[in-house]
PDB file of C-alpha atoms in Angstrom:
ATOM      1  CA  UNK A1104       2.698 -70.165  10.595  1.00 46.00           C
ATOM      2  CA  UNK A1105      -0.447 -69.915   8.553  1.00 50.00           C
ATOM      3  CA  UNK A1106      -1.357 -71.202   5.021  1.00 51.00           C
ATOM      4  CA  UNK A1107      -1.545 -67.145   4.159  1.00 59.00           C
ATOM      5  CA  UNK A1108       2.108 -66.263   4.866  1.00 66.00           C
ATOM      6  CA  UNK A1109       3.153 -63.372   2.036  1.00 72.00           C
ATOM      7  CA  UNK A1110       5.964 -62.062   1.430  1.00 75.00           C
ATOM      8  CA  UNK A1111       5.452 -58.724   3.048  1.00 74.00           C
ATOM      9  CA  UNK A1112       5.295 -61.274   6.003  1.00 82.00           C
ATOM     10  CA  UNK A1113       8.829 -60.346   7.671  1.00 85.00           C
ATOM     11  CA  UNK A1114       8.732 -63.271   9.872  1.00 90.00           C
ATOM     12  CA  UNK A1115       7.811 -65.645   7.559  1.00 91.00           C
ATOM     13  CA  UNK A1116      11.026 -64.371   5.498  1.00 91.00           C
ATOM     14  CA  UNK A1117      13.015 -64.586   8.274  1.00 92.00           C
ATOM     15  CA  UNK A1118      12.087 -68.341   8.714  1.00 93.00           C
ATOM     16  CA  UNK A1119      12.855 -69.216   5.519  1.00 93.00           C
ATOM     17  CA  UNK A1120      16.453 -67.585   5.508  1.00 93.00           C
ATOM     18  CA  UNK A1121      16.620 -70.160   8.859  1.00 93.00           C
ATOM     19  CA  UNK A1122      16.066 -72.676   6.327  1.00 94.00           C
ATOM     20  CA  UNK A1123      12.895 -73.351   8.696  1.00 94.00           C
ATOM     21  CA  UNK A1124      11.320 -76.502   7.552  1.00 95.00           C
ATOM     22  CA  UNK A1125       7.819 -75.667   7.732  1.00 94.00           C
ATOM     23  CA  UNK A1126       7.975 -72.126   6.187  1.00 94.00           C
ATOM     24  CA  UNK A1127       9.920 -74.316   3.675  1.00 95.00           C
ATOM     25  CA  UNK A1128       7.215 -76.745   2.856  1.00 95.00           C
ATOM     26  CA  UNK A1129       5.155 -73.515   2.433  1.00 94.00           C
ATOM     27  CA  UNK A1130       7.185 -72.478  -0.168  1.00 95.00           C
ATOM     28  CA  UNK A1131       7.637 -75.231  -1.995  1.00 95.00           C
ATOM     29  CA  UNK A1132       3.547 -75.533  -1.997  1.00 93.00           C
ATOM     30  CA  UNK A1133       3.649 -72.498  -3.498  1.00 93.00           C
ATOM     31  CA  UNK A1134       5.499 -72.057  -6.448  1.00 93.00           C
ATOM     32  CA  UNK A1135       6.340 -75.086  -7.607  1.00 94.00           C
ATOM     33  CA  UNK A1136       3.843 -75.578  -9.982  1.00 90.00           C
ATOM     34  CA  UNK A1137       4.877 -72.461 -11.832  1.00 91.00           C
ATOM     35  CA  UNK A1138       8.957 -73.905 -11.708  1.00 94.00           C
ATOM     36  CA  UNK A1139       7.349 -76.474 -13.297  1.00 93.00           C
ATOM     37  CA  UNK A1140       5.449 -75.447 -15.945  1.00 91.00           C
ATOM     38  CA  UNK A1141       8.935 -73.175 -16.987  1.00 94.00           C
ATOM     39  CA  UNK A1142      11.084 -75.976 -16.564  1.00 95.00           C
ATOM     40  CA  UNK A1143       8.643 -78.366 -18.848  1.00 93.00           C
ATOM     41  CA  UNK A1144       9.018 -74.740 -21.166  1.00 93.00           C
ATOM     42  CA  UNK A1145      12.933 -75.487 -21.542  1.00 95.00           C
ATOM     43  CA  UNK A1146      13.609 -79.386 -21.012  1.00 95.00           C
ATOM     44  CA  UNK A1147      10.302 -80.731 -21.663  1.00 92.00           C
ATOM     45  CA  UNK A1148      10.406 -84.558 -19.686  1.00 91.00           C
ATOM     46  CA  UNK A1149      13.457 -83.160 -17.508  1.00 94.00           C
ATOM     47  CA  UNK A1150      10.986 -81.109 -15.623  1.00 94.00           C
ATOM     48  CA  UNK A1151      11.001 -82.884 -12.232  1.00 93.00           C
ATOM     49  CA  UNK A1152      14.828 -83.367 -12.017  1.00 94.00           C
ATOM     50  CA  UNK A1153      16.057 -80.088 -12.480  1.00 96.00           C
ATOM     51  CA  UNK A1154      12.952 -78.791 -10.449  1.00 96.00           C
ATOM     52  CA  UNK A1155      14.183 -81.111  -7.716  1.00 95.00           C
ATOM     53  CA  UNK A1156      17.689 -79.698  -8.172  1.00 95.00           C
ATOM     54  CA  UNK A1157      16.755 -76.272  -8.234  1.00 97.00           C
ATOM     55  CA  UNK A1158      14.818 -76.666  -4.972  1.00 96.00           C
ATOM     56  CA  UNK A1159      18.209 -78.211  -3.526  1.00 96.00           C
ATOM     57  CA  UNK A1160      20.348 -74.762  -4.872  1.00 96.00           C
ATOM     58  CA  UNK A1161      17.155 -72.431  -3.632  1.00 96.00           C
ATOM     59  CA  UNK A1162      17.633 -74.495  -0.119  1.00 96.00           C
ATOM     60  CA  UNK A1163      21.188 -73.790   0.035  1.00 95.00           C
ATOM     61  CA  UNK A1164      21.310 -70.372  -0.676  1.00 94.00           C
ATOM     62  CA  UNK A1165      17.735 -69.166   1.054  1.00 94.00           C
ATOM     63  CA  UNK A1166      20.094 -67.290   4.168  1.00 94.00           C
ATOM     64  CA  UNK A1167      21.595 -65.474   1.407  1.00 92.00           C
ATOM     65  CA  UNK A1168      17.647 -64.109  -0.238  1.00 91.00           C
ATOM     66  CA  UNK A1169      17.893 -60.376  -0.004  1.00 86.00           C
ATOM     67  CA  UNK A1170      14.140 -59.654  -1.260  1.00 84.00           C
ATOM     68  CA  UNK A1171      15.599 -57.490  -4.449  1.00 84.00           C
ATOM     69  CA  UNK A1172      13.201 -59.396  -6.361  1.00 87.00           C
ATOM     70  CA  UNK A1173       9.967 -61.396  -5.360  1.00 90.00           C
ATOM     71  CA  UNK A1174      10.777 -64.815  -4.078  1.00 93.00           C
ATOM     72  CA  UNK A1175       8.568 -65.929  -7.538  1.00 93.00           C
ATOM     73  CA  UNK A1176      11.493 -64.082  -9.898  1.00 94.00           C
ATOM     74  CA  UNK A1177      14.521 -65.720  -7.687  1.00 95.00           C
ATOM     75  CA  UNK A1178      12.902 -69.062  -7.745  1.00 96.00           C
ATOM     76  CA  UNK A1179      12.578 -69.262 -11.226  1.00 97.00           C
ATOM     77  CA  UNK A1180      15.711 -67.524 -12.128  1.00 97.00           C
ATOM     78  CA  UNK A1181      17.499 -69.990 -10.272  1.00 97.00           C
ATOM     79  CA  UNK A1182      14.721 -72.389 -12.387  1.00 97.00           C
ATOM     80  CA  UNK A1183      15.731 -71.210 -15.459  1.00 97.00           C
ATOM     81  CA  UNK A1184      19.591 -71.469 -14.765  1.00 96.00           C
ATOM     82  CA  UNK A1185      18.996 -75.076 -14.249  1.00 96.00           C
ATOM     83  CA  UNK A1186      17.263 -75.741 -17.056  1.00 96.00           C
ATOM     84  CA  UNK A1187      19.733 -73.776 -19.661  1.00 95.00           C
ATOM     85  CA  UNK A1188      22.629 -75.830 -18.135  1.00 94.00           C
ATOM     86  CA  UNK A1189      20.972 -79.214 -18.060  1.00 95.00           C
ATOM     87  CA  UNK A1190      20.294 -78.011 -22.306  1.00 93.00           C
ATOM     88  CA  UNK A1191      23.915 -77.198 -22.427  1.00 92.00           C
ATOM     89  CA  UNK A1192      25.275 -79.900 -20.563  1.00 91.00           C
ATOM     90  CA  UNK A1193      22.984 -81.939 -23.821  1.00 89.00           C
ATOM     91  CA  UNK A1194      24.745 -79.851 -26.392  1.00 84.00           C
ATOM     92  CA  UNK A1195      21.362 -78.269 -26.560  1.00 82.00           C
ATOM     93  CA  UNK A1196      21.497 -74.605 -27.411  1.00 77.00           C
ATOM     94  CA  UNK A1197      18.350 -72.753 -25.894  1.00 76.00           C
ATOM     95  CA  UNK A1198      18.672 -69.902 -28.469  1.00 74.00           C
ATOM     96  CA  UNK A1199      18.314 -70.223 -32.300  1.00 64.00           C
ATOM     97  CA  UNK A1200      20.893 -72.762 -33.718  1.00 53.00           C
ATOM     98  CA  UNK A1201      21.005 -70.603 -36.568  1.00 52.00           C
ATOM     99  CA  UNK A1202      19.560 -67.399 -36.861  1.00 56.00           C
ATOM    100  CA  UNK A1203      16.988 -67.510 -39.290  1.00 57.00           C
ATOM    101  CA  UNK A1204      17.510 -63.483 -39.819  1.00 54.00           C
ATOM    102  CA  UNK A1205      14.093 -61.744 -39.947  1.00 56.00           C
ATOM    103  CA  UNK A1206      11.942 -64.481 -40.555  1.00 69.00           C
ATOM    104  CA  UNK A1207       9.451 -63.431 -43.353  1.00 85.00           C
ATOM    105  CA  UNK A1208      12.099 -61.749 -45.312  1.00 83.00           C
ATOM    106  CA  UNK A1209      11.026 -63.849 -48.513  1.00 88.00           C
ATOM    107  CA  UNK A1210       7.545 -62.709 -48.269  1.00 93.00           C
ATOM    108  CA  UNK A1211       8.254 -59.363 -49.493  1.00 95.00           C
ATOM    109  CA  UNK A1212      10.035 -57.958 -52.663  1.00 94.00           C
ATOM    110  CA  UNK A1213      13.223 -55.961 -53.066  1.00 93.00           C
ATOM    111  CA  UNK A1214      11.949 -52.626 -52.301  1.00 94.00           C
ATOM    112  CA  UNK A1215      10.307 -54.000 -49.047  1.00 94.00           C
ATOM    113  CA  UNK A1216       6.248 -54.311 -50.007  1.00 96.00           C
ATOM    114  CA  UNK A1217       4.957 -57.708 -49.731  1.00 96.00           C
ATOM    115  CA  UNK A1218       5.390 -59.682 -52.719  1.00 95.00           C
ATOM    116  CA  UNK A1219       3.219 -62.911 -50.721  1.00 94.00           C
ATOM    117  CA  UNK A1220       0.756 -60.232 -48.815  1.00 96.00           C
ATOM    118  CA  UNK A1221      -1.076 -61.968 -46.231  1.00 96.00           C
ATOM    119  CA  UNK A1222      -3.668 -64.633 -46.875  1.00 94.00           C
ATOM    120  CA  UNK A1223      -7.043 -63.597 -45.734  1.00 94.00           C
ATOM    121  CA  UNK A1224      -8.438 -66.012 -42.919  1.00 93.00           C
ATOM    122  CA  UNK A1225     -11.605 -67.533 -42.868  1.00 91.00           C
ATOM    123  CA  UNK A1226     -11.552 -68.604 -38.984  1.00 89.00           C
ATOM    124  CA  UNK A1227     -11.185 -64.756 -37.616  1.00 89.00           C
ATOM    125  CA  UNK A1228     -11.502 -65.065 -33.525  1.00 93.00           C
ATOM    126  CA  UNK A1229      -9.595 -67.219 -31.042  1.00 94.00           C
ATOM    127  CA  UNK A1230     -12.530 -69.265 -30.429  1.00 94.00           C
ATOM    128  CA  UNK A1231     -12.914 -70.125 -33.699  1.00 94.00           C
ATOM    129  CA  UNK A1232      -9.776 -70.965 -34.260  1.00 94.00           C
ATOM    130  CA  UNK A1233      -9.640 -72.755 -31.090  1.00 94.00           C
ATOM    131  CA  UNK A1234     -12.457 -74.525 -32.221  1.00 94.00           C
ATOM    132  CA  UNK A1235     -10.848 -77.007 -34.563  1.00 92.00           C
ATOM    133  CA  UNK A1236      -8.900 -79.959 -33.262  1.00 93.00           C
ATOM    134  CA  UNK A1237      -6.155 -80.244 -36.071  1.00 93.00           C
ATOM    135  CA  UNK A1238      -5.585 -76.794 -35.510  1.00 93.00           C
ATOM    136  CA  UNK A1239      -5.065 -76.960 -31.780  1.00 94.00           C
ATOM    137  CA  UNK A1240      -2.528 -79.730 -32.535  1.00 94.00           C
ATOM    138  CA  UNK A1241      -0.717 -77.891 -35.223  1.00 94.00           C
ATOM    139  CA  UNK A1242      -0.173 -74.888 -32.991  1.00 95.00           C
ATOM    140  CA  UNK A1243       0.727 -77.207 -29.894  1.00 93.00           C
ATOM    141  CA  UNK A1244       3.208 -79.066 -32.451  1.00 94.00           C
ATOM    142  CA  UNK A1245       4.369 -75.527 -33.736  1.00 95.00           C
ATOM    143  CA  UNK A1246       5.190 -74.467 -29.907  1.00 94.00           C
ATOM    144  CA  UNK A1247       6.981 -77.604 -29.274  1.00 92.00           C
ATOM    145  CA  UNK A1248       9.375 -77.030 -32.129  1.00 92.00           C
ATOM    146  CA  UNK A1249      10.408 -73.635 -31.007  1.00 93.00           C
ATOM    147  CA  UNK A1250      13.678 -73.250 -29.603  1.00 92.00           C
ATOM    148  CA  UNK A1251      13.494 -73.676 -25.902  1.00 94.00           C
ATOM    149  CA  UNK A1252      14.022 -70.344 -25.382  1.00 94.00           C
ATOM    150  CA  UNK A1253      11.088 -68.656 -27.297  1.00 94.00           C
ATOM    151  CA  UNK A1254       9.234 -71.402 -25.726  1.00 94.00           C
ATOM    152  CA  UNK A1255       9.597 -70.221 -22.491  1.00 95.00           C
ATOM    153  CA  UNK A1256       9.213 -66.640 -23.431  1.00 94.00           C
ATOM    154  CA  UNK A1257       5.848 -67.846 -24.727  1.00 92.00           C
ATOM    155  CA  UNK A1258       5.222 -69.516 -21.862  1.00 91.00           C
ATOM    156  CA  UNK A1259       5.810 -66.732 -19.113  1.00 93.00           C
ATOM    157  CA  UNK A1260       4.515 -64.162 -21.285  1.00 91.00           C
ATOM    158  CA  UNK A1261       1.194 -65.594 -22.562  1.00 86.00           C
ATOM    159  CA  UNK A1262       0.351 -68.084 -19.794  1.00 84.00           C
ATOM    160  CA  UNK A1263       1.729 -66.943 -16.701  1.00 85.00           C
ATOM    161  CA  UNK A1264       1.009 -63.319 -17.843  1.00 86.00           C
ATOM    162  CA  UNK A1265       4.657 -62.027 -16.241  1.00 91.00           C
ATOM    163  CA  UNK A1266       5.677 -58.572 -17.205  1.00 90.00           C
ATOM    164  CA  UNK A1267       8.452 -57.857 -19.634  1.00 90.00           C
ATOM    165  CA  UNK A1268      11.161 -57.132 -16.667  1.00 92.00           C
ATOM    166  CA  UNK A1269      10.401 -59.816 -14.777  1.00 94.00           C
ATOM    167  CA  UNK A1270      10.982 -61.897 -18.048  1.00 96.00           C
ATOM    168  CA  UNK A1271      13.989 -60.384 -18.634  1.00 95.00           C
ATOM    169  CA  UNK A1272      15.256 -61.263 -14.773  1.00 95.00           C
ATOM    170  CA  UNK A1273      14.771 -64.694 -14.786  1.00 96.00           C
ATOM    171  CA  UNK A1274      15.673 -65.768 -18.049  1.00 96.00           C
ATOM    172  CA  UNK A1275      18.799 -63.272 -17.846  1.00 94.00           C
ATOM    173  CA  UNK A1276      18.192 -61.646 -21.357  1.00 94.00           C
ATOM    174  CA  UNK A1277      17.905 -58.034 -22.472  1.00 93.00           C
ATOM    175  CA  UNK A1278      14.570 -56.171 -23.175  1.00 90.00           C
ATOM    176  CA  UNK A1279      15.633 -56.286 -26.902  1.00 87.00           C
ATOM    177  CA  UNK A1280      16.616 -59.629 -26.868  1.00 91.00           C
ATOM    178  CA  UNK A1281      12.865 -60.849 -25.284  1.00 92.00           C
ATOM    179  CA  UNK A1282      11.243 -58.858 -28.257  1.00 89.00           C
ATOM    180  CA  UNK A1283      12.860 -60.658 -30.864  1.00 90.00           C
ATOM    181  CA  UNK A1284      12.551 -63.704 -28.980  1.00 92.00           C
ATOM    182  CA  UNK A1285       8.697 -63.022 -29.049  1.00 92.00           C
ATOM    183  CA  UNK A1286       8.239 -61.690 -32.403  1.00 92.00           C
ATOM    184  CA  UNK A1287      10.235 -64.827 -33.899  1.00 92.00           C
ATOM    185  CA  UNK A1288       7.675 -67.377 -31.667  1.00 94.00           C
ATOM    186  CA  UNK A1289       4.636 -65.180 -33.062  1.00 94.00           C
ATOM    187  CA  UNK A1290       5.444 -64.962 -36.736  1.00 94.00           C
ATOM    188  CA  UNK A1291       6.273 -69.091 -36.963  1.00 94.00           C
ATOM    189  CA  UNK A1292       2.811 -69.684 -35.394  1.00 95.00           C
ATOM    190  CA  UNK A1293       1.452 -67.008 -37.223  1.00 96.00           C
ATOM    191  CA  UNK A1294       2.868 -68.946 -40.578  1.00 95.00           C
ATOM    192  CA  UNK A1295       1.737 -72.029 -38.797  1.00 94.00           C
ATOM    193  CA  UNK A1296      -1.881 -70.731 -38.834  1.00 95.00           C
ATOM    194  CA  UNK A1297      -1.842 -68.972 -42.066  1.00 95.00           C
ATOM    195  CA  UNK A1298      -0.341 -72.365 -43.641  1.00 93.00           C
ATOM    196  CA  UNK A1299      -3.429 -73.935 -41.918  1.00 93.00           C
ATOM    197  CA  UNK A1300      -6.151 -71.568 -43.164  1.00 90.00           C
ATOM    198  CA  UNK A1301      -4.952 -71.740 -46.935  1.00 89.00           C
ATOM    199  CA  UNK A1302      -5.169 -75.314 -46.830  1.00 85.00           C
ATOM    200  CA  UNK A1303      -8.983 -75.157 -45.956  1.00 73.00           C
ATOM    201  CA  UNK A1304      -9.582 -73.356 -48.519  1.00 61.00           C
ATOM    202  CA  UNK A1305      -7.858 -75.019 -50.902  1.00 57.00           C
ATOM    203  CA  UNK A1306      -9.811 -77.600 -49.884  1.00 52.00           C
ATOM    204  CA  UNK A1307     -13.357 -76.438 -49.546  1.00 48.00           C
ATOM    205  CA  UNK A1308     -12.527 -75.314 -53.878  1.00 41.00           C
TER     206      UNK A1308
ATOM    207  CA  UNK B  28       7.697 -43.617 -45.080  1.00 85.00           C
ATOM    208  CA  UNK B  29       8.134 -47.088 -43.304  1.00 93.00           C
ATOM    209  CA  UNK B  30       8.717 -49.712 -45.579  1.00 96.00           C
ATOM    210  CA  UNK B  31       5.807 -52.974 -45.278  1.00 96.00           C
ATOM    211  CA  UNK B  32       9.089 -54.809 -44.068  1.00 95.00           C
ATOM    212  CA  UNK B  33       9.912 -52.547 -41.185  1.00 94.00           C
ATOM    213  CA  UNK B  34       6.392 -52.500 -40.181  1.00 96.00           C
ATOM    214  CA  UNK B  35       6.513 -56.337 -39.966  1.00 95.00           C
ATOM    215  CA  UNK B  36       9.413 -56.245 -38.200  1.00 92.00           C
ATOM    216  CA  UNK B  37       8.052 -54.038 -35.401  1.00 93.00           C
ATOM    217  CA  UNK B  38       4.863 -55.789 -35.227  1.00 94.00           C
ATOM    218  CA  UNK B  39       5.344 -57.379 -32.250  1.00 91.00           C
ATOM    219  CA  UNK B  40       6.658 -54.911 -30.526  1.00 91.00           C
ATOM    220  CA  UNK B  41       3.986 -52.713 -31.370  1.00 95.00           C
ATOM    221  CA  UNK B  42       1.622 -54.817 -30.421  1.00 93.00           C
ATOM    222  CA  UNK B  43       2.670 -55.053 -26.815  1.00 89.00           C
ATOM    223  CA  UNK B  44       2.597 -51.008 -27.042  1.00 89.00           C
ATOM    224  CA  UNK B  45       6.731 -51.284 -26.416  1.00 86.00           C
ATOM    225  CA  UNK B  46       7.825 -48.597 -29.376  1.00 91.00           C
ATOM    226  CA  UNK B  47       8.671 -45.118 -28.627  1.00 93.00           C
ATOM    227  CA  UNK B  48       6.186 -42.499 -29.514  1.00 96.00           C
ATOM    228  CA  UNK B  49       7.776 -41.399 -32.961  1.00 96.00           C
ATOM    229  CA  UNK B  50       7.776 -45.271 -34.492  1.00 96.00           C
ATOM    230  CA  UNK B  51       4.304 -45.878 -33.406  1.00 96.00           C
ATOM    231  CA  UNK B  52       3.203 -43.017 -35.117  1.00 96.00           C
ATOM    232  CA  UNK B  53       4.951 -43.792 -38.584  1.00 97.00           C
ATOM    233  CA  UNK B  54       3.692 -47.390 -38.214  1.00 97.00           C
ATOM    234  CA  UNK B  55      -0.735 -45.968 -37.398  1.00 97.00           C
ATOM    235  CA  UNK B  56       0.575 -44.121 -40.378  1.00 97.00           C
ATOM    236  CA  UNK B  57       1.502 -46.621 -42.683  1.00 97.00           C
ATOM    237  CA  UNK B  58      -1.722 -48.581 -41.717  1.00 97.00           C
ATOM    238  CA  UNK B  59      -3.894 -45.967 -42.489  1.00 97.00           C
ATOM    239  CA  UNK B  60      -2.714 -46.461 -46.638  1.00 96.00           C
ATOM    240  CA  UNK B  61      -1.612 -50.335 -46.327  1.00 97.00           C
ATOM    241  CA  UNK B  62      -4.405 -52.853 -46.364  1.00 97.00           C
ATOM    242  CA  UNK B  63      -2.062 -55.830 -46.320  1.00 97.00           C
ATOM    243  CA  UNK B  64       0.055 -54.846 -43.247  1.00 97.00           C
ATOM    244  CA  UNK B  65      -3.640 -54.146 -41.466  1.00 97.00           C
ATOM    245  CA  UNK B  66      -3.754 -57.161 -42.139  1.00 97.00           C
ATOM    246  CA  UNK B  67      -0.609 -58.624 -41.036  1.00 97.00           C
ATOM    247  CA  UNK B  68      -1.164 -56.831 -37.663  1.00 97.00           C
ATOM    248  CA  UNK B  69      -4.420 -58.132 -37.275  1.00 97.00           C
ATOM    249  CA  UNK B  70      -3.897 -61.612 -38.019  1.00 97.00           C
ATOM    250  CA  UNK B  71      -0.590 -61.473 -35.430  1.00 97.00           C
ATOM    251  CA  UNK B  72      -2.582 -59.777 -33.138  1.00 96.00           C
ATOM    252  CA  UNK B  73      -4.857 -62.901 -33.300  1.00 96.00           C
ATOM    253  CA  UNK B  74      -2.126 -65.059 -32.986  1.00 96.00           C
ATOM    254  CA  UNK B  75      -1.280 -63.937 -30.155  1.00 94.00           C
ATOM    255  CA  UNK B  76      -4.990 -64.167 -28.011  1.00 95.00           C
ATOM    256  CA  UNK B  77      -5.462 -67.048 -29.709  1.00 95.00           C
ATOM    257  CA  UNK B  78      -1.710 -69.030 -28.592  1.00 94.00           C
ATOM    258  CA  UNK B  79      -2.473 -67.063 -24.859  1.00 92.00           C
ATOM    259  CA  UNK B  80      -5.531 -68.788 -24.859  1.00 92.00           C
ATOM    260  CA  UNK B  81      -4.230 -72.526 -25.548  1.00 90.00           C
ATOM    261  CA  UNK B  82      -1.076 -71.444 -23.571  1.00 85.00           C
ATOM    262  CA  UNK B  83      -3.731 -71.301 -20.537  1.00 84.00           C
ATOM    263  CA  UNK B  84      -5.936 -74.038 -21.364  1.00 85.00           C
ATOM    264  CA  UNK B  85      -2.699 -76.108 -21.472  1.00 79.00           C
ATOM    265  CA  UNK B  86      -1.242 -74.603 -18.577  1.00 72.00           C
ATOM    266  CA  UNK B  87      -4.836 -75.534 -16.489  1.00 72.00           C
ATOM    267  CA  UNK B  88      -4.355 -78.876 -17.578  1.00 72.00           C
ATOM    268  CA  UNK B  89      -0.440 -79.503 -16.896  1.00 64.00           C
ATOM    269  CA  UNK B  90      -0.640 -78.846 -13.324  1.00 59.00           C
ATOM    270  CA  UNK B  91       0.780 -81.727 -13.377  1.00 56.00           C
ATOM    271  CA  UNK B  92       1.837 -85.016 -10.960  1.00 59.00           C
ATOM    272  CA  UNK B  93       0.726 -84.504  -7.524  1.00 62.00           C
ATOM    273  CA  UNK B  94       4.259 -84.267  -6.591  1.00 69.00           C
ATOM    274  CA  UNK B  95       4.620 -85.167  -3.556  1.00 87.00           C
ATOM    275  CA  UNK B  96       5.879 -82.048  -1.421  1.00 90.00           C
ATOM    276  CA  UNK B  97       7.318 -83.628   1.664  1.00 89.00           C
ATOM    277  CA  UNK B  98       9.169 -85.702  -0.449  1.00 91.00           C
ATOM    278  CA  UNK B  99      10.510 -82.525  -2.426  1.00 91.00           C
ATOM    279  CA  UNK B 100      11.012 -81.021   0.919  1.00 92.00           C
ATOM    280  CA  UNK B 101      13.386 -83.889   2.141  1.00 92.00           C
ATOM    281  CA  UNK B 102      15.524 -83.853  -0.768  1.00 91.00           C
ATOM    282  CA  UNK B 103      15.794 -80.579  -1.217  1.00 91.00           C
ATOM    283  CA  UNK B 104      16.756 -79.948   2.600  1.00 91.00           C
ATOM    284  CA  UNK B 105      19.104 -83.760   2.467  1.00 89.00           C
ATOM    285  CA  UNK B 106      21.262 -81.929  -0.413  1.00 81.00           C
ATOM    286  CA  UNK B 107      20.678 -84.986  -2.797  1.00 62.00           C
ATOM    287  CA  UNK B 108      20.939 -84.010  -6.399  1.00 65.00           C
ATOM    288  CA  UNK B 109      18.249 -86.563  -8.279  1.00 57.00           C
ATOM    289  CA  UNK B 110      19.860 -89.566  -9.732  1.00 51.00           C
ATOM    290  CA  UNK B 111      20.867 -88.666 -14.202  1.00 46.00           C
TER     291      UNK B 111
END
């Protein structure tokens, strides 16, 4: 089998439902850097285990892959099941632990025009912003203290670039659901950034 | 006429160009007259490149331990769920 097996590669399919060791090992080469990097999304340090353990459920159930998704989606769907129940099994909840409603309700008055418009920004491009060190921090802080599951939204959306139904399919929520999920990520950092921004000023006065 | 509160609310969304037809239309409407949710939009849209952009960077740099495959390979074909 060569290094370029795909998965419009019937035989190489049909050697992994054998549970063939070396179209395996291919698999495994493949994608489990991206398990990884949505595992570390949900459990953080965890990572390796439940990647390990989801490799052991993929193993056992590879006869039963049917190809209605791309063996990327079923791997990590069966990555992100193992990371929600390792967070439940930690009395972690992935979602919000409380809902904070719609999250910049107190920036606007009671017939719905901003009271606290927003502050203008100084640093206008991602470069710029990406320029400064504290800021990098306090957005990589910021993403760290989301709840695991807006992490991992965050994660497949913006750095694995995965389209909204694949999103949906592994982490098993609706299309709704995933735009709230996003929005809510956005606006913190957003707040995050803004928060950042008005204290440079305040300091350059 | 949206309110500046429903715009923010469907900021997101609009920004990924996921809102039917009618709503997007209300919302380039309400920009047109409302220089703070411009604004709003703008700065979320900016946000958002700018997060994607350490998301990658990050993402570059995490590929992580060299785990070692074969080893993966052997546990994961052995059955042994890793030690808690």
């Amino acid at each position: 089998m060569d290094k370029g097996a795909t998965e419009s590669d019937p035989e190489w399919i049909a050697a992994l439902r054998a549970r063939d060791r070396a179209a395996f090992t291919q698999l495994v080469e493949r994608y489990h850097a991206g398990m990884m990097s949505l595992a570390r999304s949900l459990v953080g340090d965890a990572a390796a285990d439940v990647v390990q353990d989801s490799w052991i459920s993929a193993f056992r159930a590879l006869p039963d892959f049917r190809g209605h998704s791309s063996l990327k989606t079923w791997l990590l769907r069966i990555t992100a099941n193992r990371a929600i129940s390792h967070l439940r099994s930690r009395g972690v909840a992935a979602g919000e632990s409380a809902p904070d409603g719609a999250p910049l309700d107190q920036r606007f008055d009671e017939s719905g025009r901003w009271g606290q418009p927003p502050f203008p920004w100084s640093l206008d491009t991602p470069d710029a912003l990406l320029a400064s060190a504290e800021l990098r921090e306090t957005i990589a802080r910021t993403v760290d203290a989301l709840p695991p599951l807006q992490r991992s939204v965050l994660r497949l959306r913006e750095a694995e670039g995965l389209d909204r139904d694949e999103i949906c399919k592994i982490l098993d929520i609706s299309t709704s659901n995933l735009h709230v999920l996003l929005h809510r990520a956005r606006v913190r950092l957003w707040r995050a950034i803004e928060a950042y921004q008005r204290s440079g000023d305040d300091a350059q006065v | 006429m949206l309110k500046c509160s429903e715009v923010s609310r469907h900021a997101s969304a609009y920004l990924d160009r996921d809102l039917p037809r009618l709503t997007r239309w209300r919302i380039r409407v309400h920009l047109l007259i409302c220089e703070h949710c411009r604004r709003f939009l703008h700065q979320l849209e900016l946000t958002h490149l700018t997060v994607r952009e350490q998301q990658r960077r990050q993402a570059a740099v995490n590929t992580g331990e060299p785990a070692s495959v074969d080893e993966i390979v052997r546990k994961a074909m052995s059955g042994n769920r890793p030690d808690r």
